[in-house]
mmCIF file of C-alpha atoms in Angstrom:
data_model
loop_
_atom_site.group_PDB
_atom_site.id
_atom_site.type_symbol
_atom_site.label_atom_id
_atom_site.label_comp_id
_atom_site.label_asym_id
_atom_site.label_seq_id
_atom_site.Cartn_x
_atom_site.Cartn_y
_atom_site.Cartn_z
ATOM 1 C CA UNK A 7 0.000 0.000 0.000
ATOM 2 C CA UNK A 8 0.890 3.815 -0.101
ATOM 3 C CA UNK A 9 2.636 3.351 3.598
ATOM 4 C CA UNK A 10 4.852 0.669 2.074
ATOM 5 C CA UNK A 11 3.863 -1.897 4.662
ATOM 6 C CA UNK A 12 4.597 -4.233 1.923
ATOM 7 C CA UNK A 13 7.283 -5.562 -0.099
ATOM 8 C CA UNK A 14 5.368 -6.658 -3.286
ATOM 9 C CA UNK A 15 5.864 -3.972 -6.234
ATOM 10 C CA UNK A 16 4.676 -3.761 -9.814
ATOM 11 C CA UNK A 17 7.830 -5.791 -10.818
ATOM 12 C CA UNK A 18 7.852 -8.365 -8.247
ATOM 13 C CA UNK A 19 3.634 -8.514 -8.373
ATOM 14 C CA UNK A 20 4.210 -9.429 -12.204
ATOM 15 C CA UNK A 21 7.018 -12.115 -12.068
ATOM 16 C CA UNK A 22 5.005 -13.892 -9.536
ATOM 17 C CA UNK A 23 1.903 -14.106 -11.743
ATOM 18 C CA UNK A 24 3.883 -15.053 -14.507
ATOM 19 C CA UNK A 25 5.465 -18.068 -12.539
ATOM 20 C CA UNK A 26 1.650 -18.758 -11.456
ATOM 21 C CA UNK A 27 1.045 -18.864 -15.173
ATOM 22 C CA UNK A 28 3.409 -20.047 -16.815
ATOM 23 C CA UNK A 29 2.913 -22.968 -13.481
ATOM 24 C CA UNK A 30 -1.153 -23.575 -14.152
ATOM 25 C CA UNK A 31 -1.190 -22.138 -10.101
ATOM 26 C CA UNK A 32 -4.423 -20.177 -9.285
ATOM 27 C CA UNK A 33 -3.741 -17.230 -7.399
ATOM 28 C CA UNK A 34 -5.716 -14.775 -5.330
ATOM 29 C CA UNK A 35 -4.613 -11.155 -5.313
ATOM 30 C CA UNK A 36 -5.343 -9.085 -1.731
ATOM 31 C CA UNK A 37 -5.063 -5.298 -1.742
ATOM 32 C CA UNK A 38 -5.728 -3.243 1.330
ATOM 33 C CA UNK A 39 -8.393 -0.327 0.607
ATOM 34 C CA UNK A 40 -5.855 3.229 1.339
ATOM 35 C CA UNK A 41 -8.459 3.779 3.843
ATOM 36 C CA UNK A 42 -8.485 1.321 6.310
ATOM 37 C CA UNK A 43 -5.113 1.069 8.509
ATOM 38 C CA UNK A 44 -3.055 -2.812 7.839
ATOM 39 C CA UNK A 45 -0.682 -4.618 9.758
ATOM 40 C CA UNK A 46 2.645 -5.082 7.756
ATOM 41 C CA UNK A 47 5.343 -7.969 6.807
ATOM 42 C CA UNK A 48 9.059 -8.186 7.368
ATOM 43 C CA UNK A 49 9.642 -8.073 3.065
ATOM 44 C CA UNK A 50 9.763 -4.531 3.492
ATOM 45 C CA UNK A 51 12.864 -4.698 6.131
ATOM 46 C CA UNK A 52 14.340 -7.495 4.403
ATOM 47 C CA UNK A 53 14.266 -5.886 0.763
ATOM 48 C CA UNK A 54 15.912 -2.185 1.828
ATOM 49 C CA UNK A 55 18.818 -4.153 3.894
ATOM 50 C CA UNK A 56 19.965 -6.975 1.302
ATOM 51 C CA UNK A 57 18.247 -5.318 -2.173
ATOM 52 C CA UNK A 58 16.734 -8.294 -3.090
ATOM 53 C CA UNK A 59 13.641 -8.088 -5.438
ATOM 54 C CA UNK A 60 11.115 -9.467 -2.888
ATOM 55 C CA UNK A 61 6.904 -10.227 -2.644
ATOM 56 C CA UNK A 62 5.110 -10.786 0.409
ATOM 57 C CA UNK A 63 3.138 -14.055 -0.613
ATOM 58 C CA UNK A 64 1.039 -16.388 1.678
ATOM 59 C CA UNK A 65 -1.014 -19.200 1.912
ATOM 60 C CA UNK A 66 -5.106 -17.509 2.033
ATOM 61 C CA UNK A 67 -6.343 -18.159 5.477
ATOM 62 C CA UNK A 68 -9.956 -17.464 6.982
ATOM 63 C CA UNK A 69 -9.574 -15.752 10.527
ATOM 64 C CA UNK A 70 -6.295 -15.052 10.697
ATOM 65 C CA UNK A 71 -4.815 -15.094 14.352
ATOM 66 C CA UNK A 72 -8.170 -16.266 15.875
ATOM 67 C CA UNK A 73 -8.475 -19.320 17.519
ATOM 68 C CA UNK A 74 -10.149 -20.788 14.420
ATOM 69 C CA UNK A 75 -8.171 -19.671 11.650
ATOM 70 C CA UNK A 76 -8.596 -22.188 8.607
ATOM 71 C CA UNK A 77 -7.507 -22.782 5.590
ATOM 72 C CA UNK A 78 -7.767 -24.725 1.916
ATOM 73 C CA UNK A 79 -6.149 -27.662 1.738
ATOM 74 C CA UNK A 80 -5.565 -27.353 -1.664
ATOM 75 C CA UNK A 81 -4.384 -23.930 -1.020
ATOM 76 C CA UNK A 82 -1.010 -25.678 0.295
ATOM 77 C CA UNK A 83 -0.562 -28.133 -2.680
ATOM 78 C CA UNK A 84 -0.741 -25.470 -5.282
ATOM 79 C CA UNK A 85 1.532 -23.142 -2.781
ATOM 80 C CA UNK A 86 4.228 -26.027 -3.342
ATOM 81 C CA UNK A 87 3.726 -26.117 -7.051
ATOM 82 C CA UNK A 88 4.269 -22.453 -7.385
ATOM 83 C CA UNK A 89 7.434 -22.594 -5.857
ATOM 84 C CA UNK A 90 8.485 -25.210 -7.860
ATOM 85 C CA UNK A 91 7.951 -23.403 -10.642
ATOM 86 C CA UNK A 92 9.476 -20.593 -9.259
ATOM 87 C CA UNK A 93 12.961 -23.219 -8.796
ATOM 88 C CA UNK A 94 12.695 -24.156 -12.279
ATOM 89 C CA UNK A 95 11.707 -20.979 -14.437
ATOM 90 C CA UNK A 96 12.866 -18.357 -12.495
ATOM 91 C CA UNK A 97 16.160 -18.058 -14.219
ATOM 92 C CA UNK A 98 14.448 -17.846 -17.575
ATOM 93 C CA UNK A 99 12.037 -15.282 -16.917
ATOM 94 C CA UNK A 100 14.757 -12.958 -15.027
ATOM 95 C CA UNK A 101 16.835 -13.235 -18.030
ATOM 96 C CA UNK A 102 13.751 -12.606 -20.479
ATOM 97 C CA UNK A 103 12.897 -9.618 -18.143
ATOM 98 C CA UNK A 104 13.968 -6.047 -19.118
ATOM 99 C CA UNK A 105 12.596 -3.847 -16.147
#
């Protein structure tokens, strides 16, 4: 969002759905409206102290931190599929990349 409490950017954001793609991996995009006030992620930190490209990415969860929080179980099987794709084609599309 505008506060930067996240580490996913228009380049990251678009070599992760390319991976999802190019994988056959649904994924599900979540954007915080400007109004309402978020928690944040480490990415942020972690990308302005080693300059790695980095996206915040997660498994979707129903009730986060509540004492029912749930989630797909498919969710985690095409989590794992993603990254392999992302071990196998990431070299490519960096290289194919001009940003």
């Amino acid at each position: 969002n505008q506060n930067q409490r996240y580490a996913t950017n228009a380049e990251t954001g678009f070599i992760l759905r390319e991976l999802a793609r190019m994988g056959g991996v649904p994924i599900q995009e979540f954007v915080v409206r400007n109004d309402c006030p978020c928690g944040s992620t480490i990415g942020p930190i972690i990308s302005a102290k080693v300059g790695i490209r980095t996206v915040d990415l997660g498994i979707p969860s129903l009730s986060m931190h509540s004492i029912r929080e749930t989630m797909g179980c498919e969710d985690v099987t095409t989590n794992a599929k993603l990254f392999t794709t992302f071990f196998k084609e990431f070299g490519k599309l960096d290289q194919s990349c001009k940003f």
